[in-house]
Amino acid sequence: IDPLFKKLKDEAKKLKAAEKQGGRPFKGDAILAVHKGTPYRLLAEVLYTANQAEFKTYTFAIVKIRE
């Protein structure tokens, strides 16, 4: 997913530059909030793209909605 890759790669560059200036170390962590109706194929493509942009560790955010 090219537009996503470009955004994530830019963010990785920013975070690495901040690290060099004394900021938090860039570990390549990403937090994902995914709707339960998201197709698995799309999720797999997003994770692959994030990995290519140097985000290699994923945490899934769970949001419980009141019904």
PDB file of N, CA and C in Angstrom:
ATOM      1  N   ILE A   1       0.869  -1.162   0.000  1.00  0.00           N
ATOM      2  CA  ILE A   1       0.000   0.000   0.000  1.00  0.00           C
ATOM      3  C   ILE A   1       0.919   1.228   0.000  1.00  0.00           C
ATOM      4  N   ASP A   2       1.156   1.760  -1.178  1.00  0.00           N
ATOM      5  CA  ASP A   2       2.181   2.784  -1.354  1.00  0.00           C
ATOM      6  C   ASP A   2       1.966   4.060  -0.527  1.00  0.00           C
ATOM      7  N   PRO A   3       0.761   4.658  -0.514  1.00  0.00           N
ATOM      8  CA  PRO A   3       0.608   5.884   0.296  1.00  0.00           C
ATOM      9  C   PRO A   3       0.868   5.641   1.792  1.00  0.00           C
ATOM     10  N   LEU A   4       0.433   4.488   2.291  1.00  0.00           N
ATOM     11  CA  LEU A   4       0.671   4.143   3.695  1.00  0.00           C
ATOM     12  C   LEU A   4       2.169   3.964   3.941  1.00  0.00           C
ATOM     13  N   PHE A   5       2.847   3.291   3.028  1.00  0.00           N
ATOM     14  CA  PHE A   5       4.283   3.087   3.169  1.00  0.00           C
ATOM     15  C   PHE A   5       5.014   4.424   3.270  1.00  0.00           C
ATOM     16  N   LYS A   6       4.679   5.352   2.384  1.00  0.00           N
ATOM     17  CA  LYS A   6       5.345   6.661   2.387  1.00  0.00           C
ATOM     18  C   LYS A   6       5.126   7.394   3.709  1.00  0.00           C
ATOM     19  N   LYS A   7       3.898   7.378   4.221  1.00  0.00           N
ATOM     20  CA  LYS A   7       3.599   8.058   5.494  1.00  0.00           C
ATOM     21  C   LYS A   7       4.363   7.405   6.644  1.00  0.00           C
ATOM     22  N   LEU A   8       4.345   6.083   6.697  1.00  0.00           N
ATOM     23  CA  LEU A   8       5.033   5.383   7.785  1.00  0.00           C
ATOM     24  C   LEU A   8       6.548   5.557   7.695  1.00  0.00           C
ATOM     25  N   LYS A   9       7.087   5.543   6.495  1.00  0.00           N
ATOM     26  CA  LYS A   9       8.535   5.726   6.319  1.00  0.00           C
ATOM     27  C   LYS A   9       8.943   7.126   6.778  1.00  0.00           C
ATOM     28  N   ASP A  10       8.120   8.134   6.431  1.00  0.00           N
ATOM     29  CA  ASP A  10       8.387   9.503   6.895  1.00  0.00           C
ATOM     30  C   ASP A  10       8.335   9.580   8.419  1.00  0.00           C
ATOM     31  N   GLU A  11       7.369   8.908   9.010  1.00  0.00           N
ATOM     32  CA  GLU A  11       7.238   8.914  10.473  1.00  0.00           C
ATOM     33  C   GLU A  11       8.441   8.225  11.118  1.00  0.00           C
ATOM     34  N   ALA A  12       8.893   7.129  10.538  1.00  0.00           N
ATOM     35  CA  ALA A  12      10.077   6.441  11.063  1.00  0.00           C
ATOM     36  C   ALA A  12      11.297   7.360  11.013  1.00  0.00           C
ATOM     37  N   LYS A  13      11.444   8.103   9.916  1.00  0.00           N
ATOM     38  CA  LYS A  13      12.568   9.052   9.802  1.00  0.00           C
ATOM     39  C   LYS A  13      12.492  10.117  10.885  1.00  0.00           C
ATOM     40  N   LYS A  14      11.291  10.653  11.115  1.00  0.00           N
ATOM     41  CA  LYS A  14      11.106  11.681  12.148  1.00  0.00           C
ATOM     42  C   LYS A  14      11.456  11.136  13.523  1.00  0.00           C
ATOM     43  N   LEU A  15      10.985   9.931  13.817  1.00  0.00           N
ATOM     44  CA  LEU A  15      11.235   9.339  15.126  1.00  0.00           C
ATOM     45  C   LEU A  15      12.728   9.032  15.318  1.00  0.00           C
ATOM     46  N   LYS A  16      13.394   8.599  14.271  1.00  0.00           N
ATOM     47  CA  LYS A  16      14.835   8.339  14.361  1.00  0.00           C
ATOM     48  C   LYS A  16      15.617   9.638  14.555  1.00  0.00           C
ATOM     49  N   ALA A  17      15.182  10.700  13.877  1.00  0.00           N
ATOM     50  CA  ALA A  17      15.837  12.006  14.040  1.00  0.00           C
ATOM     51  C   ALA A  17      15.637  12.516  15.458  1.00  0.00           C
ATOM     52  N   ALA A  18      14.438  12.334  16.000  1.00  0.00           N
ATOM     53  CA  ALA A  18      14.167  12.750  17.376  1.00  0.00           C
ATOM     54  C   ALA A  18      15.026  11.962  18.353  1.00  0.00           C
ATOM     55  N   GLU A  19      15.230  10.687  18.079  1.00  0.00           N
ATOM     56  CA  GLU A  19      16.088   9.858  18.934  1.00  0.00           C
ATOM     57  C   GLU A  19      17.511  10.412  18.962  1.00  0.00           C
ATOM     58  N   LYS A  20      18.017  10.819  17.804  1.00  0.00           N
ATOM     59  CA  LYS A  20      19.378  11.366  17.733  1.00  0.00           C
ATOM     60  C   LYS A  20      19.502  12.675  18.506  1.00  0.00           C
ATOM     61  N   GLN A  21      18.381  13.364  18.682  1.00  0.00           N
ATOM     62  CA  GLN A  21      18.376  14.625  19.423  1.00  0.00           C
ATOM     63  C   GLN A  21      18.088  14.408  20.911  1.00  0.00           C
ATOM     64  N   GLY A  22      18.116  13.154  21.349  1.00  0.00           N
ATOM     65  CA  GLY A  22      17.914  12.857  22.761  1.00  0.00           C
ATOM     66  C   GLY A  22      16.515  12.374  23.098  1.00  0.00           C
ATOM     67  N   GLY A  23      15.700  12.136  22.091  1.00  0.00           N
ATOM     68  CA  GLY A  23      14.335  11.646  22.334  1.00  0.00           C
ATOM     69  C   GLY A  23      14.312  10.154  22.619  1.00  0.00           C
ATOM     70  N   ARG A  24      13.109   9.628  22.718  1.00  0.00           N
ATOM     71  CA  ARG A  24      12.958   8.195  22.994  1.00  0.00           C
ATOM     72  C   ARG A  24      13.543   7.358  21.855  1.00  0.00           C
ATOM     73  N   PRO A  25      14.097   6.198  22.189  1.00  0.00           N
ATOM     74  CA  PRO A  25      14.648   5.320  21.151  1.00  0.00           C
ATOM     75  C   PRO A  25      13.541   4.835  20.202  1.00  0.00           C
ATOM     76  N   PHE A  26      13.855   4.781  18.932  1.00  0.00           N
ATOM     77  CA  PHE A  26      12.916   4.245  17.944  1.00  0.00           C
ATOM     78  C   PHE A  26      13.012   2.729  17.981  1.00  0.00           C
ATOM     79  N   LYS A  27      11.917   2.094  18.362  1.00  0.00           N
ATOM     80  CA  LYS A  27      11.886   0.638  18.464  1.00  0.00           C
ATOM     81  C   LYS A  27      11.106  -0.022  17.331  1.00  0.00           C
ATOM     82  N   GLY A  28      10.385   0.782  16.543  1.00  0.00           N
ATOM     83  CA  GLY A  28       9.589   0.214  15.460  1.00  0.00           C
ATOM     84  C   GLY A  28       8.274  -0.363  15.937  1.00  0.00           C
ATOM     85  N   ASP A  29       7.738   0.203  17.017  1.00  0.00           N
ATOM     86  CA  ASP A  29       6.451  -0.262  17.555  1.00  0.00           C
ATOM     87  C   ASP A  29       5.296   0.462  16.871  1.00  0.00           C
ATOM     88  N   ALA A  30       4.204  -0.250  16.646  1.00  0.00           N
ATOM     89  CA  ALA A  30       2.999   0.349  16.069  1.00  0.00           C
ATOM     90  C   ALA A  30       1.785  -0.151  16.839  1.00  0.00           C
ATOM     91  N   ILE A  31       0.825   0.738  17.063  1.00  0.00           N
ATOM     92  CA  ILE A  31      -0.448   0.375  17.700  1.00  0.00           C
ATOM     93  C   ILE A  31      -1.520   0.457  16.626  1.00  0.00           C
ATOM     94  N   LEU A  32      -2.279  -0.617  16.475  1.00  0.00           N
ATOM     95  CA  LEU A  32      -3.317  -0.656  15.455  1.00  0.00           C
ATOM     96  C   LEU A  32      -4.694  -0.775  16.093  1.00  0.00           C
ATOM     97  N   ALA A  33      -5.614   0.028  15.605  1.00  0.00           N
ATOM     98  CA  ALA A  33      -7.033  -0.087  15.977  1.00  0.00           C
ATOM     99  C   ALA A  33      -7.748  -0.528  14.706  1.00  0.00           C
ATOM    100  N   VAL A  34      -8.290  -1.722  14.714  1.00  0.00           N
ATOM    101  CA  VAL A  34      -8.874  -2.316  13.511  1.00  0.00           C
ATOM    102  C   VAL A  34     -10.331  -2.661  13.777  1.00  0.00           C
ATOM    103  N   HIS A  35     -11.199  -2.243  12.878  1.00  0.00           N
ATOM    104  CA  HIS A  35     -12.621  -2.570  13.004  1.00  0.00           C
ATOM    105  C   HIS A  35     -12.813  -4.061  12.801  1.00  0.00           C
ATOM    106  N   LYS A  36     -13.748  -4.637  13.533  1.00  0.00           N
ATOM    107  CA  LYS A  36     -13.954  -6.084  13.460  1.00  0.00           C
ATOM    108  C   LYS A  36     -14.388  -6.550  12.072  1.00  0.00           C
ATOM    109  N   GLY A  37     -14.905  -5.650  11.257  1.00  0.00           N
ATOM    110  CA  GLY A  37     -15.321  -6.013   9.909  1.00  0.00           C
ATOM    111  C   GLY A  37     -14.233  -5.888   8.854  1.00  0.00           C
ATOM    112  N   THR A  38     -13.032  -5.514   9.268  1.00  0.00           N
ATOM    113  CA  THR A  38     -11.927  -5.353   8.322  1.00  0.00           C
ATOM    114  C   THR A  38     -11.527  -6.717   7.757  1.00  0.00           C
ATOM    115  N   PRO A  39     -11.458  -6.830   6.443  1.00  0.00           N
ATOM    116  CA  PRO A  39     -11.044  -8.112   5.861  1.00  0.00           C
ATOM    117  C   PRO A  39      -9.616  -8.478   6.270  1.00  0.00           C
ATOM    118  N   TYR A  40      -9.396  -9.765   6.508  1.00  0.00           N
ATOM    119  CA  TYR A  40      -8.080 -10.241   6.921  1.00  0.00           C
ATOM    120  C   TYR A  40      -7.009  -9.854   5.901  1.00  0.00           C
ATOM    121  N   ARG A  41      -7.330  -9.955   4.643  1.00  0.00           N
ATOM    122  CA  ARG A  41      -6.356  -9.631   3.584  1.00  0.00           C
ATOM    123  C   ARG A  41      -5.852  -8.189   3.726  1.00  0.00           C
ATOM    124  N   LEU A  42      -6.763  -7.250   3.993  1.00  0.00           N
ATOM    125  CA  LEU A  42      -6.370  -5.856   4.162  1.00  0.00           C
ATOM    126  C   LEU A  42      -5.471  -5.694   5.380  1.00  0.00           C
ATOM    127  N   LEU A  43      -5.837  -6.340   6.481  1.00  0.00           N
ATOM    128  CA  LEU A  43      -5.017  -6.269   7.689  1.00  0.00           C
ATOM    129  C   LEU A  43      -3.617  -6.821   7.414  1.00  0.00           C
ATOM    130  N   ALA A  44      -3.539  -7.935   6.713  1.00  0.00           N
ATOM    131  CA  ALA A  44      -2.246  -8.530   6.380  1.00  0.00           C
ATOM    132  C   ALA A  44      -1.416  -7.578   5.519  1.00  0.00           C
ATOM    133  N   GLU A  45      -2.045  -6.892   4.580  1.00  0.00           N
ATOM    134  CA  GLU A  45      -1.328  -5.939   3.729  1.00  0.00           C
ATOM    135  C   GLU A  45      -0.832  -4.741   4.529  1.00  0.00           C
ATOM    136  N   VAL A  46      -1.641  -4.275   5.475  1.00  0.00           N
ATOM    137  CA  VAL A  46      -1.231  -3.162   6.333  1.00  0.00           C
ATOM    138  C   VAL A  46      -0.029  -3.575   7.183  1.00  0.00           C
ATOM    139  N   LEU A  47      -0.076  -4.757   7.778  1.00  0.00           N
ATOM    140  CA  LEU A  47       1.037  -5.229   8.595  1.00  0.00           C
ATOM    141  C   LEU A  47       2.303  -5.413   7.754  1.00  0.00           C
ATOM    142  N   TYR A  48       2.163  -5.942   6.568  1.00  0.00           N
ATOM    143  CA  TYR A  48       3.309  -6.109   5.669  1.00  0.00           C
ATOM    144  C   TYR A  48       3.919  -4.751   5.328  1.00  0.00           C
ATOM    145  N   THR A  49       3.053  -3.793   4.989  1.00  0.00           N
ATOM    146  CA  THR A  49       3.520  -2.454   4.630  1.00  0.00           C
ATOM    147  C   THR A  49       4.227  -1.798   5.808  1.00  0.00           C
ATOM    148  N   ALA A  50       3.650  -1.917   7.001  1.00  0.00           N
ATOM    149  CA  ALA A  50       4.277  -1.345   8.198  1.00  0.00           C
ATOM    150  C   ALA A  50       5.646  -1.967   8.435  1.00  0.00           C
ATOM    151  N   ASN A  51       5.755  -3.260   8.228  1.00  0.00           N
ATOM    152  CA  ASN A  51       7.034  -3.942   8.401  1.00  0.00           C
ATOM    153  C   ASN A  51       8.071  -3.412   7.420  1.00  0.00           C
ATOM    154  N   GLN A  52       7.671  -3.174   6.186  1.00  0.00           N
ATOM    155  CA  GLN A  52       8.582  -2.650   5.178  1.00  0.00           C
ATOM    156  C   GLN A  52       9.062  -1.241   5.528  1.00  0.00           C
ATOM    157  N   ALA A  53       8.256  -0.506   6.304  1.00  0.00           N
ATOM    158  CA  ALA A  53       8.595   0.863   6.706  1.00  0.00           C
ATOM    159  C   ALA A  53       9.290   0.905   8.066  1.00  0.00           C
ATOM    160  N   GLU A  54       9.782  -0.262   8.530  1.00  0.00           N
ATOM    161  CA  GLU A  54      10.569  -0.395   9.760  1.00  0.00           C
ATOM    162  C   GLU A  54       9.751  -0.449  11.044  1.00  0.00           C
ATOM    163  N   PHE A  55       8.437  -0.644  10.940  1.00  0.00           N
ATOM    164  CA  PHE A  55       7.608  -0.871  12.123  1.00  0.00           C
ATOM    165  C   PHE A  55       7.402  -2.382  12.215  1.00  0.00           C
ATOM    166  N   LYS A  56       8.035  -2.983  13.217  1.00  0.00           N
ATOM    167  CA  LYS A  56       8.113  -4.445  13.250  1.00  0.00           C
ATOM    168  C   LYS A  56       7.394  -5.085  14.434  1.00  0.00           C
ATOM    169  N   THR A  57       6.948  -4.292  15.386  1.00  0.00           N
ATOM    170  CA  THR A  57       6.257  -4.817  16.566  1.00  0.00           C
ATOM    171  C   THR A  57       4.874  -4.190  16.614  1.00  0.00           C
ATOM    172  N   TYR A  58       3.845  -5.011  16.778  1.00  0.00           N
ATOM    173  CA  TYR A  58       2.469  -4.518  16.704  1.00  0.00           C
ATOM    174  C   TYR A  58       1.705  -4.805  17.988  1.00  0.00           C
ATOM    175  N   THR A  59       0.905  -3.834  18.370  1.00  0.00           N
ATOM    176  CA  THR A  59      -0.032  -3.988  19.474  1.00  0.00           C
ATOM    177  C   THR A  59      -1.401  -3.625  18.925  1.00  0.00           C
ATOM    178  N   PHE A  60      -2.389  -4.440  19.240  1.00  0.00           N
ATOM    179  CA  PHE A  60      -3.746  -4.155  18.778  1.00  0.00           C
ATOM    180  C   PHE A  60      -4.522  -3.490  19.902  1.00  0.00           C
ATOM    181  N   ALA A  61      -5.122  -2.350  19.588  1.00  0.00           N
ATOM    182  CA  ALA A  61      -5.951  -1.640  20.556  1.00  0.00           C
ATOM    183  C   ALA A  61      -7.349  -2.236  20.520  1.00  0.00           C
ATOM    184  N   ILE A  62      -7.870  -2.547  21.681  1.00  0.00           N
ATOM    185  CA  ILE A  62      -9.217  -3.110  21.781  1.00  0.00           C
ATOM    186  C   ILE A  62     -10.139  -2.030  22.320  1.00  0.00           C
ATOM    187  N   VAL A  63     -11.188  -1.739  21.581  1.00  0.00           N
ATOM    188  CA  VAL A  63     -12.150  -0.721  21.993  1.00  0.00           C
ATOM    189  C   VAL A  63     -13.499  -1.386  22.149  1.00  0.00           C
ATOM    190  N   LYS A  64     -14.031  -1.323  23.340  1.00  0.00           N
ATOM    191  CA  LYS A  64     -15.345  -1.914  23.572  1.00  0.00           C
ATOM    192  C   LYS A  64     -16.383  -0.800  23.452  1.00  0.00           C
ATOM    193  N   ILE A  65     -17.352  -1.026  22.583  1.00  0.00           N
ATOM    194  CA  ILE A  65     -18.403  -0.051  22.348  1.00  0.00           C
ATOM    195  C   ILE A  65     -19.663  -0.507  23.061  1.00  0.00           C
ATOM    196  N   ARG A  66     -20.259   0.405  23.790  1.00  0.00           N
ATOM    197  CA  ARG A  66     -21.505   0.079  24.474  1.00  0.00           C
ATOM    198  C   ARG A  66     -22.621  -0.095  23.458  1.00  0.00           C
ATOM    199  N   GLU A  67     -23.432  -1.086  23.690  1.00  0.00           N
ATOM    200  CA  GLU A  67     -24.569  -1.325  22.768  1.00  0.00           C
ATOM    201  C   GLU A  67     -25.874  -1.134  23.474  1.00  0.00           C
TER     202      GLU A  67
END
